[in-house]
Short mmCIF file of C-alpha atoms in Angstrom, two decimals:
data_model
loop_
_atom_site.label_atom_id
_atom_site.label_comp_id
_atom_site.label_asym_id
_atom_site.label_seq_id
_atom_site.Cartn_x
_atom_site.Cartn_y
_atom_site.Cartn_z
CA MET A 30 0.00 0.00 0.00
CA LEU A 31 1.26 3.46 -0.94
CA LEU A 32 0.17 6.25 1.39
CA LEU A 33 0.36 9.97 0.72
CA SER A 34 0.38 11.89 4.00
CA ILE A 35 -0.19 15.62 4.51
CA GLU A 36 0.56 17.77 7.57
CA THR A 37 -0.39 21.47 7.78
CA SER A 38 -1.50 21.90 11.38
CA CYS A 39 0.80 24.81 12.22
CA ASP A 40 3.81 26.33 10.47
CA GLU A 41 5.27 23.32 8.61
CA THR A 42 4.01 22.14 5.25
CA ALA A 43 4.96 18.47 5.11
CA ILE A 44 4.14 15.68 2.65
CA SER A 45 5.39 12.10 2.62
CA ILE A 46 4.96 9.04 0.47
CA VAL A 47 5.21 5.88 2.56
CA GLU A 48 4.94 2.27 1.52
CA ALA A 49 3.30 -0.03 4.09
CA VAL A 50 3.69 -3.79 3.78
CA GLY A 51 1.59 -5.83 6.18
CA ASP A 52 -1.05 -5.00 8.76
CA PHE A 53 -0.90 -2.41 11.50
CA PRO A 54 0.81 -2.51 14.00
CA SER A 55 3.20 -5.14 12.59
CA ALA A 56 3.71 -3.58 9.15
CA THR A 57 7.05 -2.67 7.64
CA TYR A 58 7.23 0.92 6.43
CA THR A 59 9.49 2.46 3.82
CA VAL A 60 9.61 6.24 3.55
CA LEU A 61 9.98 6.74 -0.20
CA GLY A 62 9.66 10.50 -0.22
CA ASN A 63 9.60 13.03 2.60
CA ALA A 64 9.49 16.79 2.05
CA LEU A 65 8.96 19.66 4.49
CA TRP A 66 8.91 23.43 4.29
CA SER A 67 9.21 25.38 7.54
CA GLN A 68 7.73 28.85 7.93
CA MET A 69 9.77 29.59 11.05
CA ASP A 70 11.57 32.56 9.53
CA ASP A 71 8.27 34.08 8.35
CA HIS A 72 6.84 34.10 11.87
CA ARG A 73 9.99 34.97 13.80
CA ALA A 74 9.34 38.70 13.67
CA TYR A 75 5.96 38.18 15.36
CA GLY A 76 7.29 36.02 18.18
CA GLY A 77 4.85 33.25 17.32
CA VAL A 78 2.78 31.71 14.55
CA VAL A 79 0.24 34.00 12.84
CA PRO A 80 -2.63 31.76 11.63
CA MET A 81 -3.58 33.61 8.44
CA LEU A 82 0.06 34.05 7.43
CA ALA A 83 0.53 30.31 8.00
CA LYS A 84 -2.46 29.62 5.74
CA ARG A 85 -1.07 31.77 2.93
CA GLU A 86 2.31 30.05 3.14
CA HIS A 87 0.71 26.60 3.09
CA ILE A 88 -1.22 27.57 -0.06
CA ALA A 89 1.95 28.80 -1.73
CA THR A 90 4.16 25.85 -0.81
CA ILE A 91 1.99 22.73 -0.67
CA VAL A 92 2.27 21.82 -4.38
CA PRO A 93 6.06 22.42 -4.55
CA VAL A 94 6.48 20.33 -1.39
CA PHE A 95 4.29 17.64 -2.96
CA GLU A 96 6.44 17.69 -6.10
CA LYS A 97 9.62 17.36 -4.05
CA ALA A 98 8.25 14.29 -2.23
CA LEU A 99 7.28 12.75 -5.57
CA ARG A 100 10.76 13.31 -6.99
CA GLU A 101 12.33 11.65 -3.95
CA ALA A 102 9.95 8.70 -4.30
CA GLY A 103 10.60 8.41 -8.03
CA LEU A 104 6.88 8.12 -8.73
CA SER A 105 5.30 8.94 -12.06
CA GLY A 106 1.66 9.14 -12.96
CA THR A 107 -0.66 7.95 -15.70
CA LYS A 108 -2.20 10.62 -17.88
CA VAL A 109 -5.99 10.64 -17.75
CA PRO A 110 -8.53 12.50 -19.90
CA ASP A 111 -9.64 15.88 -18.60
CA SER A 112 -12.83 15.71 -16.55
CA PRO A 113 -14.78 18.97 -16.40
CA ALA A 114 -16.79 17.57 -13.52
CA ASP A 115 -13.68 16.77 -11.48
CA GLU A 116 -12.13 20.15 -12.24
CA ALA A 117 -15.31 21.92 -11.14
CA ALA A 118 -15.34 19.88 -7.93
CA VAL A 119 -11.70 20.74 -7.21
CA LYS A 120 -12.35 24.45 -7.72
CA GLU A 121 -15.30 24.24 -5.34
CA LEU A 122 -13.27 22.37 -2.70
CA LEU A 123 -10.41 24.88 -2.89
CA LEU A 124 -12.56 27.98 -3.19
CA ARG A 125 -11.12 29.50 0.00
CA GLU A 126 -7.52 28.58 -0.81
CA GLU A 127 -6.97 31.30 -3.39
CA GLY A 128 -4.96 30.14 -6.41
CA LEU A 129 -4.43 26.60 -5.17
CA ALA A 130 -7.03 25.00 -7.44
CA ASP A 131 -5.33 26.32 -10.57
CA THR A 132 -1.89 25.20 -9.34
CA LEU A 133 -3.15 21.73 -8.49
CA LEU A 134 -5.05 21.27 -11.75
CA THR A 135 -1.96 22.31 -13.72
CA PHE A 136 0.03 19.72 -11.80
CA HIS A 137 -2.63 17.09 -12.47
CA ARG A 138 -2.64 17.74 -16.20
CA GLU A 139 1.15 17.32 -16.28
CA HIS A 140 1.42 14.25 -14.04
CA GLY A 141 -1.93 12.50 -14.24
CA LYS A 142 -3.09 9.93 -11.69
CA LEU A 143 -0.37 8.78 -9.32
CA PRO A 144 -0.22 5.21 -7.92
CA ILE A 145 -1.39 6.26 -4.45
CA ASP A 146 -3.76 3.93 -2.60
CA ALA A 147 -4.93 6.32 0.14
CA ILE A 148 -4.36 9.81 1.53
CA ALA A 149 -3.85 10.53 5.23
CA VAL A 150 -4.23 14.13 6.38
CA THR A 151 -4.06 15.94 9.70
CA SER A 152 -7.56 17.10 10.57
CA GLY A 153 -6.80 18.42 14.06
CA PRO A 154 -5.80 19.71 16.49
CA GLY A 155 -4.05 22.76 15.16
CA LEU A 156 -4.58 26.22 13.69
CA GLU A 157 -7.89 26.11 11.87
CA PRO A 158 -6.90 28.19 8.80
CA ALA A 159 -3.76 26.08 8.36
CA LEU A 160 -5.58 22.78 8.85
CA TRP A 161 -8.14 23.54 6.16
CA VAL A 162 -5.44 23.96 3.52
CA GLY A 163 -4.25 20.39 4.04
CA VAL A 164 -7.74 18.96 4.47
CA ASN A 165 -9.11 20.55 1.30
CA PHE A 166 -5.97 19.71 -0.67
CA ALA A 167 -6.36 16.06 0.36
CA LYS A 168 -10.02 16.04 -0.63
CA ALA A 169 -9.21 17.62 -3.99
CA LEU A 170 -6.56 14.96 -4.72
CA ALA A 171 -9.01 12.26 -3.68
CA GLN A 172 -11.53 13.69 -6.12
CA LEU A 173 -9.01 13.55 -8.96
CA TRP A 174 -7.60 10.12 -8.11
CA ASN A 175 -10.68 8.40 -6.68
CA VAL A 176 -8.91 7.21 -3.52
CA PRO A 177 -9.98 7.29 0.16
CA VAL A 178 -9.00 10.03 2.58
CA VAL A 179 -8.26 9.23 6.22
CA ALA A 180 -8.55 11.94 8.87
CA VAL A 181 -5.68 11.73 11.35
CA ASN A 182 -5.40 13.18 14.83
CA HIS A 183 -2.12 15.06 14.98
CA MET A 184 -1.38 13.96 18.55
CA GLU A 185 -1.89 10.29 17.74
CA GLY A 186 0.72 10.80 15.05
CA HIS A 187 3.15 11.95 17.73
CA VAL A 188 2.44 8.82 19.78
CA LEU A 189 3.29 6.55 16.85
CA ALA A 190 6.32 8.60 15.75
CA SER A 191 7.87 8.03 19.17
CA ILE A 192 7.86 4.25 18.74
CA PHE A 193 8.92 4.25 15.07
CA ASP A 194 12.47 3.14 14.30
CA GLY A 195 12.38 4.10 10.64
CA GLN A 196 10.90 0.80 9.49
CA ARG A 197 8.67 -0.67 12.16
CA LEU A 198 6.68 0.27 15.24
CA ALA A 199 7.85 -1.04 18.59
CA ALA A 200 5.97 -4.03 20.01
CA LEU A 201 4.43 -2.19 22.94
CA SER A 202 3.74 -3.86 26.26
CA PHE A 203 0.49 -2.54 27.72
CA PRO A 204 -0.58 -0.67 29.71
CA THR A 205 1.41 2.25 28.32
CA ILE A 206 1.50 5.86 29.47
CA ALA A 207 2.00 8.54 26.81
CA LEU A 208 3.20 12.02 27.74
CA LEU A 209 2.50 14.43 24.88
CA VAL A 210 4.27 17.77 25.15
CA SER A 211 4.25 20.55 22.57
CA GLY A 212 3.49 24.21 22.05
CA GLY A 213 -0.24 23.52 22.20
CA HIS A 214 -0.55 20.40 24.34
CA THR A 215 0.56 18.90 27.61
CA GLU A 216 -1.32 15.72 28.44
CA LEU A 217 -1.01 12.23 29.85
CA LEU A 218 -2.77 9.33 28.16
CA LEU A 219 -3.32 5.74 29.21
CA MET A 220 -3.12 3.15 26.41
CA LYS A 221 -4.50 -0.30 27.26
CA ASP A 222 -4.26 -1.47 23.66
CA TRP A 223 -3.49 -0.13 20.21
CA GLY A 224 -5.75 2.79 19.41
CA HIS A 225 -7.39 2.95 22.84
CA TYR A 226 -6.62 6.20 24.65
CA GLU A 227 -7.84 7.47 27.99
CA LEU A 228 -7.05 11.02 29.04
CA LEU A 229 -5.49 11.00 32.52
CA GLY A 230 -4.44 14.61 32.85
CA ARG A 231 -3.76 17.77 30.90
CA THR A 232 -2.64 21.35 31.37
CA ARG A 233 -5.18 23.67 32.89
CA ASP A 234 -3.66 26.72 31.20
CA ASP A 235 -0.44 27.05 29.19
CA ALA A 236 1.08 24.07 27.42
CA VAL A 237 4.68 23.45 28.44
CA GLY A 238 6.01 24.38 24.98
CA GLU A 239 4.03 27.60 25.14
CA ALA A 240 5.57 28.36 28.54
CA PHE A 241 9.07 27.80 27.11
CA ASP A 242 8.35 30.27 24.31
CA LYS A 243 6.86 32.88 26.63
CA VAL A 244 9.72 32.68 29.12
CA ALA A 245 12.22 32.95 26.28
CA ARG A 246 10.50 36.15 25.20
CA LEU A 247 10.72 37.51 28.76
CA LEU A 248 14.44 36.77 28.70
CA GLY A 249 14.92 38.48 25.34
CA LEU A 250 15.66 35.25 23.49
CA PRO A 251 14.53 34.78 19.88
CA TYR A 252 11.65 32.64 18.60
CA PRO A 253 11.24 29.70 18.77
CA GLY A 254 12.05 29.89 22.44
CA GLY A 255 12.25 26.23 23.45
CA PRO A 256 15.61 25.47 21.85
CA GLN A 257 17.00 28.80 23.08
CA ILE A 258 16.02 28.05 26.68
CA SER A 259 17.57 24.59 26.44
CA ARG A 260 20.80 25.92 24.95
CA ARG A 261 21.15 28.52 27.70
CA ALA A 262 20.26 25.98 30.40
CA LYS A 263 22.90 23.59 29.12
CA ALA A 264 25.49 26.37 29.21
CA ALA A 265 24.53 27.25 32.79
CA ARG A 266 24.99 23.65 33.92
CA ALA A 267 28.32 23.37 32.13
CA ALA A 268 29.53 26.54 33.86
CA ASN A 269 28.01 25.45 37.19
CA LEU A 270 26.31 28.82 37.55
CA PRO A 271 24.59 29.43 40.91
CA ARG A 272 20.82 29.30 41.14
CA PHE A 273 19.29 32.62 40.11
CA ALA A 274 15.76 32.07 41.42
CA GLU A 275 13.79 29.60 43.50
CA LEU A 276 10.93 28.94 41.09
CA PRO A 277 7.70 27.13 41.97
CA ARG A 278 6.77 23.63 40.78
CA PRO A 279 3.04 24.16 40.08
CA MET A 280 0.76 21.23 40.96
CA LEU A 281 3.76 19.02 41.69
CA THR A 282 2.02 17.37 44.66
CA SER A 283 -1.61 17.73 43.56
CA PRO A 284 -3.59 14.46 43.82
CA ASP A 285 -4.49 14.50 40.12
CA LEU A 286 -2.40 14.22 36.96
CA ASP A 287 -3.11 17.72 35.64
CA PHE A 288 -0.51 20.39 34.93
CA SER A 289 -0.26 24.16 35.15
CA PHE A 290 2.53 26.29 33.73
CA SER A 291 1.03 29.78 33.70
CA GLY A 292 2.11 30.43 37.29
CA LEU A 293 5.66 29.33 36.56
CA LYS A 294 5.86 31.76 33.67
CA THR A 295 4.47 34.53 35.89
CA ALA A 296 7.04 33.73 38.57
CA VAL A 297 9.80 34.30 36.02
CA ARG A 298 8.24 37.64 35.08
CA TYR A 299 8.13 38.79 38.70
CA THR A 300 11.67 37.53 39.30
CA ILE A 301 13.20 39.70 36.62
CA ALA A 302 10.74 42.62 36.95
CA ASP A 303 12.53 45.59 35.42
CA ARG A 304 16.02 44.22 35.96
CA ALA A 305 18.64 44.21 33.24
CA LEU A 306 20.08 40.70 33.35
CA THR A 307 23.65 39.81 32.56
CA ASP A 308 24.30 37.07 30.04
CA ASP A 309 25.11 34.59 32.82
CA GLU A 310 21.94 35.53 34.69
CA VAL A 311 19.85 34.84 31.57
CA SER A 312 21.44 31.41 31.28
CA ALA A 313 20.99 30.66 34.98
CA LEU A 314 17.33 31.66 34.96
CA ALA A 315 16.72 29.64 31.79
CA ARG A 316 18.17 26.61 33.61
CA ASP A 317 16.07 27.27 36.72
CA PHE A 318 12.93 27.47 34.60
CA GLU A 319 13.76 24.34 32.61
CA ASP A 320 14.51 22.40 35.79
CA ALA A 321 11.17 23.39 37.30
CA ALA A 322 9.12 22.53 34.21
CA ILE A 323 10.84 19.19 33.61
CA GLU A 324 10.60 18.18 37.25
CA VAL A 325 6.82 18.58 37.15
CA LEU A 326 6.47 16.69 33.86
CA VAL A 327 8.54 13.74 35.03
CA ALA A 328 6.93 13.60 38.48
CA LYS A 329 3.45 13.42 36.96
CA LEU A 330 4.62 10.82 34.46
CA ALA A 331 6.10 8.69 37.25
CA LYS A 332 2.89 8.99 39.23
CA ALA A 333 0.87 7.81 36.23
CA VAL A 334 3.22 4.86 35.72
CA GLU A 335 2.88 3.81 39.36
CA THR A 336 -0.89 4.32 39.50
CA HIS A 337 -1.59 2.27 36.39
CA ALA A 338 1.23 -0.27 36.69
CA ALA A 339 2.45 0.75 33.25
CA GLU A 340 4.96 -1.43 31.45
CA SER A 341 6.11 1.27 29.05
CA VAL A 342 6.08 5.02 28.53
CA ILE A 343 6.03 7.13 25.39
CA VAL A 344 7.06 10.77 25.18
CA GLY A 345 5.99 12.61 22.04
CA GLY A 346 5.61 16.11 20.62
CA GLY A 347 8.00 18.95 19.92
CA VAL A 348 9.19 19.30 23.52
CA ALA A 349 10.29 15.64 23.38
CA ALA A 350 13.40 17.00 21.63
CA ASN A 351 14.42 18.68 24.89
CA GLN A 352 17.56 16.90 26.08
CA ARG A 353 16.91 17.49 29.78
CA LEU A 354 13.46 15.91 29.45
CA ARG A 355 14.83 12.95 27.50
CA GLU A 356 17.50 12.27 30.12
CA SER A 357 15.04 12.64 33.00
CA VAL A 358 12.47 10.29 31.47
CA ALA A 359 15.14 7.72 30.59
CA ALA A 360 16.26 7.83 34.23
CA LEU A 361 12.86 6.45 35.29
CA ALA A 362 13.86 3.07 33.85
CA THR A 363 16.46 2.39 36.54
CA PRO A 364 16.51 0.14 39.62
CA LEU A 365 15.81 3.18 41.77
CA HIS A 366 12.46 3.79 40.06
CA PHE A 367 10.97 1.33 37.55
CA PRO A 368 13.64 -1.18 36.50
CA ASP A 369 11.42 -3.06 34.04
CA LEU A 370 9.97 0.02 32.37
CA ALA A 371 10.41 0.41 28.60
CA VAL A 372 10.94 4.04 27.54
CA TYR A 373 10.24 5.26 24.02
CA LEU A 374 11.48 8.63 22.77
CA PRO A 375 11.21 9.85 19.18
CA GLU A 376 14.11 10.45 16.87
CA ILE A 377 14.81 14.18 17.04
CA THR A 378 13.69 14.64 13.43
CA LEU A 379 10.33 13.02 14.24
CA SER A 380 9.67 14.94 17.47
CA THR A 381 8.53 18.10 15.72
CA ASP A 382 5.64 18.21 13.25
CA ASN A 383 6.14 15.92 10.26
CA SER A 384 4.11 13.95 7.75
CA VAL A 385 5.68 10.53 8.34
CA MET A 386 3.80 10.28 11.61
CA ILE A 387 0.58 11.13 9.77
CA ALA A 388 1.19 8.22 7.41
CA LEU A 389 1.64 5.86 10.37
CA ALA A 390 -1.59 6.99 12.01
CA GLY A 391 -3.41 6.93 8.68
CA HIS A 392 -2.36 3.33 8.12
CA ALA A 393 -3.66 2.42 11.57
CA HIS A 394 -7.08 3.75 10.65
CA LEU A 395 -7.10 2.17 7.21
CA GLU A 396 -6.41 -1.24 8.67
CA GLU A 397 -9.43 -0.80 10.96
CA LYS A 398 -7.67 -2.22 13.98
CA MET A 399 -9.31 0.37 16.21
CA SER A 400 -12.83 0.26 17.53
CA PRO A 401 -15.25 2.40 15.48
CA GLU A 402 -15.63 4.77 18.41
CA VAL A 403 -11.88 5.41 18.66
CA ALA A 404 -11.38 5.59 14.91
CA ARG A 405 -14.05 8.27 14.58
CA ASP A 406 -13.53 10.25 17.74
CA MET A 407 -10.13 11.10 19.19
CA ARG A 408 -11.44 13.33 21.98
CA ALA A 409 -9.31 11.43 24.49
CA PHE A 410 -6.46 13.65 23.38
CA GLY A 411 -8.19 16.71 24.83
CA ASN A 412 -8.14 18.60 21.54
CA LYS A 413 -8.61 22.34 21.47
CA SER A 414 -9.62 22.12 17.81
CA SER A 415 -12.99 20.98 16.54
CA HIS A 416 -11.37 19.35 13.51
CA ASP A 417 -11.16 15.80 14.85
CA ARG A 418 -12.74 14.55 11.61
CA LEU A 419 -12.90 15.60 8.03
CA PRO A 420 -15.96 17.72 7.30
CA GLU A 421 -18.75 15.97 5.45
#
């Protein structure tokens, strides 16, 4: 089976072509083509992602990214006669993506029908204007090629990316706890089987990645803030700089598995007030903040593991690239804590948004290994977006 996967939930336009041989979750996957265009530089001046700017960039880049993935895969199409009905349908589907219908139809006339068996596309959560570009592009291709479209939950993609070794998914031992951490999400999930997710806890305010970005801005560090905080924190540890501030660990000992990071961010703001920090003080405070945030994440994860007698843990999402978090989670699988625990962390290139993970989740749905309720409704992830499914 050849899968085309599309990811446009935020500020990356990503398309992959993945061959799947076998049934989920035991299939062997080959990434034939994988292309991505990042808009990071376009949003840097604003200190964050601007939804309508992201939409315009997705419209402008999605066909070139698609072409790049096709070149990598070495795929060619079969010319088909023009269909006025299909062209009219494509123009209707892409009515709000100005100019995209003409670009896609030109591509289709040149390349024809490609040997794709199904299309997987992120349908949520994410920025609504950005999501619709990918969703409508997928539906337009499906109209032209007469293939099925599978709506994929972005966060489920992160779960599967974290257990993907480049060819196969890990043979999970259940129950499994998944910690999903990104700029928009911080949540703990219980997995009792493939495709079965139960929300255990989530942030009550800021996501941890959002807190990293906001604290970086307070410290005068450029966007995106997460890597900048981590770089400064690493430098502070290497130089053994003294603690700059005693920061709180919000909800560290609360009886539930929820999180809160807004108060931690506010504590940083009050700590620096109107002070002009030296370079070393910026690094020290970045370390103090990172230590506080990671301590809470790992403590809640450990509590979930103990409560549910988990045999494995998964960490996914953009913040899973944070080295301090990776080291702290890996340390759980030691004789001092949980000696038999299996820990799964994503390859760094698969921790941030990508389309390979969308292909993996799309294949899971195509193989219908999930219950109908789970396949149709991914609300266990605590989505902030209403786009859990493709629109009718």
